[in-house]
Coordinates of C-alpha atoms in Angstrom, one line a residue:
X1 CA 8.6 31.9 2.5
X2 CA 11.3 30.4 0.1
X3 CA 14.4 29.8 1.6
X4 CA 17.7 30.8 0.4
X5 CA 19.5 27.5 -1.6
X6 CA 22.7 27.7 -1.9
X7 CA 24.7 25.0 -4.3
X8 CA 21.5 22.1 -4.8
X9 CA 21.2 21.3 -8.7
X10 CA 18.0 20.1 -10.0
X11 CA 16.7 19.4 -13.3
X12 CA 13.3 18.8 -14.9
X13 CA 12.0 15.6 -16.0
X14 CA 9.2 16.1 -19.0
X15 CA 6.5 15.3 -16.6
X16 CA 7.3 18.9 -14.8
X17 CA 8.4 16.5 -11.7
X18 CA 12.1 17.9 -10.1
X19 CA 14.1 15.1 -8.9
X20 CA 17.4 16.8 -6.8
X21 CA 20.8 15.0 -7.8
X22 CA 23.9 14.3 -5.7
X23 CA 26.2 17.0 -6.2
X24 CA 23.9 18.9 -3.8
X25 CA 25.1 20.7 -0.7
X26 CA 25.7 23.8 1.5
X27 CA 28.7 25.4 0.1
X28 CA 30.5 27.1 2.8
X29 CA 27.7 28.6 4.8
X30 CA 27.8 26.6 7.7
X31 CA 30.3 26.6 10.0
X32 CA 31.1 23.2 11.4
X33 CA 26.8 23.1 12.3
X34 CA 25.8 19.5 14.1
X35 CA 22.3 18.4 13.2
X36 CA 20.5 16.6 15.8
X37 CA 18.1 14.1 14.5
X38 CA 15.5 11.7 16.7
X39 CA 14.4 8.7 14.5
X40 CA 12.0 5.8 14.9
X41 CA 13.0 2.2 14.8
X42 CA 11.4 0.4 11.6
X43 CA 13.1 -2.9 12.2
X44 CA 12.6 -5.9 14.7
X45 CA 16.4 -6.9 15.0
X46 CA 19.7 -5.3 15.1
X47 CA 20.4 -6.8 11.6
X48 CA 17.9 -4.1 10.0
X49 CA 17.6 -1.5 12.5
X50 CA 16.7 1.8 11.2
X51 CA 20.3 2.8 12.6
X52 CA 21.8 1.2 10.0
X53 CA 19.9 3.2 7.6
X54 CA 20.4 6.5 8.9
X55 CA 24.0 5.9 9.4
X56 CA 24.8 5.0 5.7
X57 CA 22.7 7.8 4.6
X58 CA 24.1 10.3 6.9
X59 CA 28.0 9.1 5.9
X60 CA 26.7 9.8 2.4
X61 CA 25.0 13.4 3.1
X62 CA 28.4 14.1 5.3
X63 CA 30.8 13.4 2.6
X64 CA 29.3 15.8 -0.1
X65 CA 28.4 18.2 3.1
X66 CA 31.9 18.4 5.4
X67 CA 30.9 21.3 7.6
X68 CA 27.8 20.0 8.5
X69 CA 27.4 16.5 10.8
X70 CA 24.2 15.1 11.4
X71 CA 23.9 13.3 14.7
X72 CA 21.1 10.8 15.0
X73 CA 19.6 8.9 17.9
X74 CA 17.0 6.5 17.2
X75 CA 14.2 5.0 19.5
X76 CA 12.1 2.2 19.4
X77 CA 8.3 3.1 18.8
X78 CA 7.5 2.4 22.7
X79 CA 9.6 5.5 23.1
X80 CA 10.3 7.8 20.3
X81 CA 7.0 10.0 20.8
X82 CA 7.7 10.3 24.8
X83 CA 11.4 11.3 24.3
X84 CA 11.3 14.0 22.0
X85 CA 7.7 15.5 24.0
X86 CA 10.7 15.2 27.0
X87 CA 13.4 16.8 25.1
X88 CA 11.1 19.5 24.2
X89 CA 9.6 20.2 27.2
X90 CA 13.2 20.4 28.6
X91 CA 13.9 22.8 25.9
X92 CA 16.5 20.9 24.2
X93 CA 14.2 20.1 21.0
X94 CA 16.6 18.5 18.0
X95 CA 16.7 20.1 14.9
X96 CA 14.1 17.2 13.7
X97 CA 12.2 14.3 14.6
X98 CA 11.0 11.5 13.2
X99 CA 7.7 10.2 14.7
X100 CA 3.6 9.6 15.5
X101 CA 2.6 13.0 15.2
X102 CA 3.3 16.4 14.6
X103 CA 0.1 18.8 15.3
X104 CA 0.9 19.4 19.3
X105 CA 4.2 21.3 18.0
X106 CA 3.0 22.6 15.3
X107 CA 0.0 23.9 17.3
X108 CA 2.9 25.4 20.0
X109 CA 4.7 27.3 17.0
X110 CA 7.7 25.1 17.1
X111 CA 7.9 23.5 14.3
X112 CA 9.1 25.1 11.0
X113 CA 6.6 25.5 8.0
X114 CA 7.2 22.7 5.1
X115 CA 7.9 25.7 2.7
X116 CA 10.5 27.3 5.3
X117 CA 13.0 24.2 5.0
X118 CA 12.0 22.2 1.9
X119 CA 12.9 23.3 -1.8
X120 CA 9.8 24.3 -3.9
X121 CA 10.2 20.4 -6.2
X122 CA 11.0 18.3 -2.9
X123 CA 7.5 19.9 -1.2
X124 CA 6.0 19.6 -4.6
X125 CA 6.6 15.9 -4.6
X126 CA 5.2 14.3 -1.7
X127 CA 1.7 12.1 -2.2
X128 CA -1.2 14.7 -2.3
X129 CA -3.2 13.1 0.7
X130 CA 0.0 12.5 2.7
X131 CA 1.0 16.5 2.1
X132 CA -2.8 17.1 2.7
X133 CA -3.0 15.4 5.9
X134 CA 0.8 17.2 7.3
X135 CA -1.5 20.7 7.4
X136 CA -2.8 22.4 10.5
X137 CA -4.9 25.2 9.2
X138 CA -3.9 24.7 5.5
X139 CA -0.3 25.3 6.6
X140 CA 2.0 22.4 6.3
X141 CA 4.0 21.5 9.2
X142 CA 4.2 17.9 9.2
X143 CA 6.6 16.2 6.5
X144 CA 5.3 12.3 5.2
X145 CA 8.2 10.2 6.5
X146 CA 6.5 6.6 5.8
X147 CA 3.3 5.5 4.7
X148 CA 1.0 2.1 4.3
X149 CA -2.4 1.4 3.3
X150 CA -4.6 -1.8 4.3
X151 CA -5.8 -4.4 1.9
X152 CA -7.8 -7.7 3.3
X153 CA -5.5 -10.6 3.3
X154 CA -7.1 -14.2 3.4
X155 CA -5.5 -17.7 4.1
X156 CA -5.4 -19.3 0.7
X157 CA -5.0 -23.5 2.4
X158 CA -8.4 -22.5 4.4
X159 CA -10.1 -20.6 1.9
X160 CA -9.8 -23.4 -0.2
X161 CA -10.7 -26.0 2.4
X162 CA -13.5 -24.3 3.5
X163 CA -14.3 -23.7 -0.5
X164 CA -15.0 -20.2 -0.5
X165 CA -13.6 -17.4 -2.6
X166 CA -12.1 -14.3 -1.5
X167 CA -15.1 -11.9 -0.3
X168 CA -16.2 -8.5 -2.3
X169 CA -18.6 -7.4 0.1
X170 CA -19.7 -7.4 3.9
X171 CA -22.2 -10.7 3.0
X172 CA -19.4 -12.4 1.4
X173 CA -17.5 -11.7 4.4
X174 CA -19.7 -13.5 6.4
X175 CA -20.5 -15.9 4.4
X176 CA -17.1 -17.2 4.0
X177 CA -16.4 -16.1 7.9
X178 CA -19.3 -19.3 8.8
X179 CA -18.0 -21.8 6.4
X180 CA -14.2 -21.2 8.0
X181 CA -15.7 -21.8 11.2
X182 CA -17.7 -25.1 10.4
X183 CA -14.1 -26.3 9.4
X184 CA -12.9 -25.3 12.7
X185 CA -10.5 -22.5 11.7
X186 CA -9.5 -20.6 15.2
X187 CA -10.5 -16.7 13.9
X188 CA -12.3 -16.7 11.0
X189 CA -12.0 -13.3 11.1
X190 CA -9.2 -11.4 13.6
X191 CA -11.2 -8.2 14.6
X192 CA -8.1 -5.9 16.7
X193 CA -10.3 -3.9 18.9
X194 CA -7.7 -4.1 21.8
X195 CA -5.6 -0.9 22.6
X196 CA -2.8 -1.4 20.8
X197 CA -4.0 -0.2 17.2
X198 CA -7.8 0.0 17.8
X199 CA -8.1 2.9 16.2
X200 CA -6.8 1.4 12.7
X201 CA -9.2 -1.1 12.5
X202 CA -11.8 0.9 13.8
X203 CA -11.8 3.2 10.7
X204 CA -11.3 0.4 8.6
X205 CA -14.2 -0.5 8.9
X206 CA -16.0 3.0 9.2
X207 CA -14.8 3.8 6.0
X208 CA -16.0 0.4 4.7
X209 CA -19.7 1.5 6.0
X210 CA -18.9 5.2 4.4
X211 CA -18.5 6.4 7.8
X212 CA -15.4 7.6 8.7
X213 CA -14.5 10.0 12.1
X214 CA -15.3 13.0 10.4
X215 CA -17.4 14.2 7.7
X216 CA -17.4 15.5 4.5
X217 CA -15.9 19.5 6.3
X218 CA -13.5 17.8 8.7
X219 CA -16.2 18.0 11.3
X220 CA -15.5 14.6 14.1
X221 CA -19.1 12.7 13.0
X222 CA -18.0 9.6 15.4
X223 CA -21.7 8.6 16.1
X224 CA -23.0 9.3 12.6
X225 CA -25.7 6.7 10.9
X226 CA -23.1 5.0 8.8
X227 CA -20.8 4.2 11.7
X228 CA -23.5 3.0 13.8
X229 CA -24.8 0.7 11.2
X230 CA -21.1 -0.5 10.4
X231 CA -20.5 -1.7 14.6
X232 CA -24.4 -3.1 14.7
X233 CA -23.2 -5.5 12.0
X234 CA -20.0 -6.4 13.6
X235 CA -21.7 -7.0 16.6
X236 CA -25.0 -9.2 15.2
X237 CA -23.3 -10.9 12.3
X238 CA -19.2 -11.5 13.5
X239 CA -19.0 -11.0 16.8
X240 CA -22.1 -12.6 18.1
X241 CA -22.1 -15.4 15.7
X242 CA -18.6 -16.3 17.3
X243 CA -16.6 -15.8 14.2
X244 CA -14.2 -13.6 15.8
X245 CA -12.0 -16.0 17.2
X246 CA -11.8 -17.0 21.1
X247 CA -10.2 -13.5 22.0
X248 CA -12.7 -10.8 22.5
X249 CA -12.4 -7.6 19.8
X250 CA -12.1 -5.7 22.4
X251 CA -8.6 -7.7 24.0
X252 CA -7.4 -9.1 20.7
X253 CA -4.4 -6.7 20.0
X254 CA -2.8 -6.3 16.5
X255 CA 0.2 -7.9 17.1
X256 CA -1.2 -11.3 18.6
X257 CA -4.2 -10.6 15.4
X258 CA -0.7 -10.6 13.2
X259 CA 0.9 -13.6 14.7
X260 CA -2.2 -16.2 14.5
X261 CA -1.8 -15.2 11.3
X262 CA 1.2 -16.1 10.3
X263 CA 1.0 -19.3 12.8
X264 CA -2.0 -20.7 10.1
X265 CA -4.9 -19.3 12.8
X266 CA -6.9 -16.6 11.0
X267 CA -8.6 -16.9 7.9
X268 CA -8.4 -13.4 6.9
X269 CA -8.3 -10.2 8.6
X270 CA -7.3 -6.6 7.6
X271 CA -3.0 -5.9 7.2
X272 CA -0.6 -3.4 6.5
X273 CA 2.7 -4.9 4.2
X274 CA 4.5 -6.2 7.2
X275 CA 2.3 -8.6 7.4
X276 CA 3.2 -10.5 3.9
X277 CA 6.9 -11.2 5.5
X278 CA 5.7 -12.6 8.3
X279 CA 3.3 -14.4 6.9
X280 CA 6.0 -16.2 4.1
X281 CA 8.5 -16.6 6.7
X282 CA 5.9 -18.9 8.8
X283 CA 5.4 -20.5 5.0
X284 CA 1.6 -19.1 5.1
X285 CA 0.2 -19.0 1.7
X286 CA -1.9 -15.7 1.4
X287 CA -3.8 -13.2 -0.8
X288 CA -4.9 -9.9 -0.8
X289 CA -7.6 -8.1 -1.9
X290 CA -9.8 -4.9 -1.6
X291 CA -11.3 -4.3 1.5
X292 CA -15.2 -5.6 1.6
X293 CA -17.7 -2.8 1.6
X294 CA -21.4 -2.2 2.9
X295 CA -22.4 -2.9 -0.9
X296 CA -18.7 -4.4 -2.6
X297 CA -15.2 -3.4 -2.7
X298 CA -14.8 -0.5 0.1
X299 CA -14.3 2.9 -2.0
X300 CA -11.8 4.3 0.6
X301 CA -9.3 2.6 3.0
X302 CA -6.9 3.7 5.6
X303 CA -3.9 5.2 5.1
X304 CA -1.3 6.0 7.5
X305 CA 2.1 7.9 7.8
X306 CA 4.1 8.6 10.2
X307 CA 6.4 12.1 10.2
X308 CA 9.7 14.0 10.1
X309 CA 9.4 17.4 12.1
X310 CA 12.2 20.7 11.9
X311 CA 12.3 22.4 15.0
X312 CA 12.7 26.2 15.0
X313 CA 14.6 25.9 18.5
X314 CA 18.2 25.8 17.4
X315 CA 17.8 28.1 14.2
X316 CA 19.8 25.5 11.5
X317 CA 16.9 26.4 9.1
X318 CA 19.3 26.3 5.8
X319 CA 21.3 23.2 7.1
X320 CA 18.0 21.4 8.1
X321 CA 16.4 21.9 4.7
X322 CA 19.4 21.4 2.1
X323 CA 19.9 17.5 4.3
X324 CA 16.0 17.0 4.0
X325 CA 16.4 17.8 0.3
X326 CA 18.7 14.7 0.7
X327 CA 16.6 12.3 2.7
X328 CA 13.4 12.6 0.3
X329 CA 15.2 12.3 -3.0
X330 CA 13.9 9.6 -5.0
X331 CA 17.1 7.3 -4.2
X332 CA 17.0 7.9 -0.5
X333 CA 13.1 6.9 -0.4
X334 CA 13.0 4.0 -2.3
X335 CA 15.7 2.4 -0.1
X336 CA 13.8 3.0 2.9
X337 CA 10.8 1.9 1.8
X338 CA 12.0 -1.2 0.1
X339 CA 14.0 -2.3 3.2
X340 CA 10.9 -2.0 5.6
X341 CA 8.1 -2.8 3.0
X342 CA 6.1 0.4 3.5
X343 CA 5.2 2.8 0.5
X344 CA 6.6 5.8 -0.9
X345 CA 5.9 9.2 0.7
X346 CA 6.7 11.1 -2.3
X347 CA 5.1 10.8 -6.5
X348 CA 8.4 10.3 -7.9
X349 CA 9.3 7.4 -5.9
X350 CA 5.6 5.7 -6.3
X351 CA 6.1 6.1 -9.7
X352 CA 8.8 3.7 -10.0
X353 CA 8.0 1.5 -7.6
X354 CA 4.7 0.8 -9.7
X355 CA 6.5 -0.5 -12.6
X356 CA 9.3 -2.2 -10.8
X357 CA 9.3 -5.8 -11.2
X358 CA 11.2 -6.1 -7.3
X359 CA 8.2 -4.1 -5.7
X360 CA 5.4 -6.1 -7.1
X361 CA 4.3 -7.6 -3.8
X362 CA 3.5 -3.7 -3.1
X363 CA 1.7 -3.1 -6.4
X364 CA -1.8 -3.7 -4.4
X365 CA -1.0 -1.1 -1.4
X366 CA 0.5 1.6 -3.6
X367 CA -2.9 1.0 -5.5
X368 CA -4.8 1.9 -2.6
X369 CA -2.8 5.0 -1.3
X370 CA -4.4 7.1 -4.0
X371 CA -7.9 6.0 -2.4
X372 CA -6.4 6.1 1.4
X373 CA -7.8 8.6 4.0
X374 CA -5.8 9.5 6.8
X375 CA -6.5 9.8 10.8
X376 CA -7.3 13.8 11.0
X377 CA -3.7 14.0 12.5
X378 CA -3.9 17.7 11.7
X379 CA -6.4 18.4 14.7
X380 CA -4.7 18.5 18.0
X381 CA -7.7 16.5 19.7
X382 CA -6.9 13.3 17.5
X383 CA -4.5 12.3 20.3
X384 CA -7.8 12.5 22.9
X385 CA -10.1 11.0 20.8
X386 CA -7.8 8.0 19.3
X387 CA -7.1 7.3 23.1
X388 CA -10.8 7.3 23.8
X389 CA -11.5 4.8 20.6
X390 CA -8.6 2.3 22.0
X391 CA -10.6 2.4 25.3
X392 CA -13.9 2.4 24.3
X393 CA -14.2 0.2 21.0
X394 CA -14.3 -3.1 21.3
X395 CA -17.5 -2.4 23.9
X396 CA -19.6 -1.3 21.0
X397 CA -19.3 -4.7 19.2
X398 CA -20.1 -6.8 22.7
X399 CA -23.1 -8.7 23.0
X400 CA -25.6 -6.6 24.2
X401 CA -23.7 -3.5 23.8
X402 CA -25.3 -0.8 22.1
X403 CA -23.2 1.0 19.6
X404 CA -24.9 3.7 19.3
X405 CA -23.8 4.0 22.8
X406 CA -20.1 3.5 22.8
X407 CA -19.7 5.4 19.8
X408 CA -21.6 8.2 21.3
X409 CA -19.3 8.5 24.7
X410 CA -16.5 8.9 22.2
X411 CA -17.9 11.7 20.1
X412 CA -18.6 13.7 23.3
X413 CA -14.6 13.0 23.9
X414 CA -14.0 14.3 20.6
X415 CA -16.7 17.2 21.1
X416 CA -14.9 18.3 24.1
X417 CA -11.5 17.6 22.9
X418 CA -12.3 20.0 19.7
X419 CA -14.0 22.8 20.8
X420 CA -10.1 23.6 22.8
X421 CA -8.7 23.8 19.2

């Protein structure tokens, strides 16, 4: 369905890419219409709270747009995701919502359709696996808000203590793991089984086995050869060898995994771009590469967005889409993703960011976005089966775990999770 547009000019660059400009707006349609909008928190102090963002973007949007107010509340991440499942289930859903996932509401029929709210260039635009992975059913309902890739980073002052070079491969890996841990380095490697994010690094390194939780037709493969193989080494050549650090996987969290980091403790360990300010603001000298592979560089790595929703509920369909319009122009994304370090949702935005001199601490993410598979946030079990990886994981790599075990109990989770899609 295309909606009606009323008043948005767009031209055409010679690549066939739209790009909307600023004179765009409702014109006299709505009739003094609010906009409710739930938003996550991005920043870690009130000096760069996402607040800030939304309200400089929404004082612009409401000066070319005077019948039409947009009214945003924004929650930390600890609580974004259960307010808005409250609001909803109190039938007071906002027009849209920025958060963790999408498919429970899109499953319910709540949620508009991309191509209800969004003009044809804005849904055109967005990064082909971030649209990819907004679909239920090859509809899509979830809209790429923010996104981030992993890369390896590495100490560079123990690296070159220790005199190894950055590792290519699993046997590098481990090679260069030992040789940090002869020269007393805390966590050679920092493996994040705990609950927090298990689920990241878990498909880190399924990908980096050419595992992955599902195969090739979107069918959940937890237990499958590769993945087996992939926690079988973790367990006999990390984690058993003691090169993990003095935190068990399966209780080391993401955020302490982060923090030793940038406190000089971990010689290298897989990170998403926050990591490289916390890292120079503790004056740690890092480097990042690939991610090692069963056999070299890993062909795929993780990629993760997080997503804006529209609500059917209070039927603002025209106002929702013409201020979306808005938030995803080229401007409007580049400012948030520079002021939080996380990538580009949308082609025209990557673009530039690629060949801007400012972003070139990004240059190696963006790199890996086009490689990047996604959680399958599209299946309404994910939610039940990440849940059961964050509780299960970090048994698999235990000594004398079996992973072929652990990693069984969780595909009977997602089994039985599915089969109610």
């Amino acid at each position: 369905m295309q909606r009606r547009r009323t008043g948005t000019i767009a031209v055409v660059s010679a690549l066939g890419m739209t790009a909307v400009l600023g004179g765009c707006g409702l014109t006299g349609d709505s009739d003094g219409v609010t906009l409710k909008l739930v938003a996550a928190d991005y920043g870690d102090s009130k000096d760069n709270s996402s607040r800030k963002y939304w309200d400089e973007l929404v004082e612009s949007y409401e000066a070319k747009n005077p019948d039409v107010q947009v009214d945003v509340t924004v929650y930390s991440w600890n609580d974004v995701d259960r307010k808005v499942r409250e609001m909803v289930e109190a039938g007071e859903a906002p027009d849209m919502a920025q958060i963790g996932a999408y498919s429970d509401y899109a499953d319910k029929e709540l949620l508009y359709r991309a191509d209800d709210v969004l003009s044809i260039p804005v849904q055109a635009d967005f990064v082909s696996q971030l649209a990819a992975a907004g679909q239920v059913n090859g509809v899509q309902y979830g809209l790429p808000f923010a996104a981030s890739t992993r890369v390896l980073f590495y100490n560079k002052t123990l690296f070159d203590k220790a005199g190894v070079q950055p590792p290519k491969s699993w046997d590098d890996l481990a090679e260069a793991a030992e040789a940090l841990e002869e020269k007393g380095v805390k966590y050679p490697y920092a493996l994040p089984l705990g609950a927090e994010e298990a689920q990241a690094e878990t498909m880190q390194w399924m990908l980096s086995g050419e595992g992955g939780y599902t195969d090739d037709v979107g069918t959940y493969s937890v237990d499958s050869p590769q993945n087996v193989t992939t926690f079988t080494w973790l367990r006999d050549e990390l984690v058993g060898k003691g090169l993990t650090g003095p935190v068990a996987p399966g209780k080391l969290n993401r955020a302490a995994a982060f923090a030793a980091f940038a406190a000089g403790d971990v010689g290298m360990l897989n990170g998403h771009p926050s990591l490289m300010k916390m890292a120079s603001d503790k004056g740690v000298k890092y480097g990042m590469v690939t991610t090692p592979g069963i056999d070299g560089e890993s062909k795929n790595t993780l990629g993760v967005s997080d997503w804006m929703t529209a609500f059917k509920k209070n039927g603002h369909r025209d106002e929702i889409g013409d201020f979306l319009d808005f938030v995803y122009s080229e401007e409007n994304v580049l400012d948030f993703s520079r002021e939080y370090d996380l990538l580009p949702v949308t082609t025209s935005a990557s673009r530039t960011m690629s060949t801007a001199p400012e972003d070139e601490n990004l240059k190696p993410f963006l790199d890996e976005l086009l490689l990047s598979e996604l959680y399958p946030v599209g299946k309404t079990s994910w939610a039940s089966v990440s849940a059961d990886v964050k509780k299960r994981i970090g048994q698999a790599v235990a000594t004398g775990a079996s992973p072929k075990e652990v990693l069984g109990q969780i595909q009977a989770t997602a089994m039985k999770a599915g089969s109610a899609e």
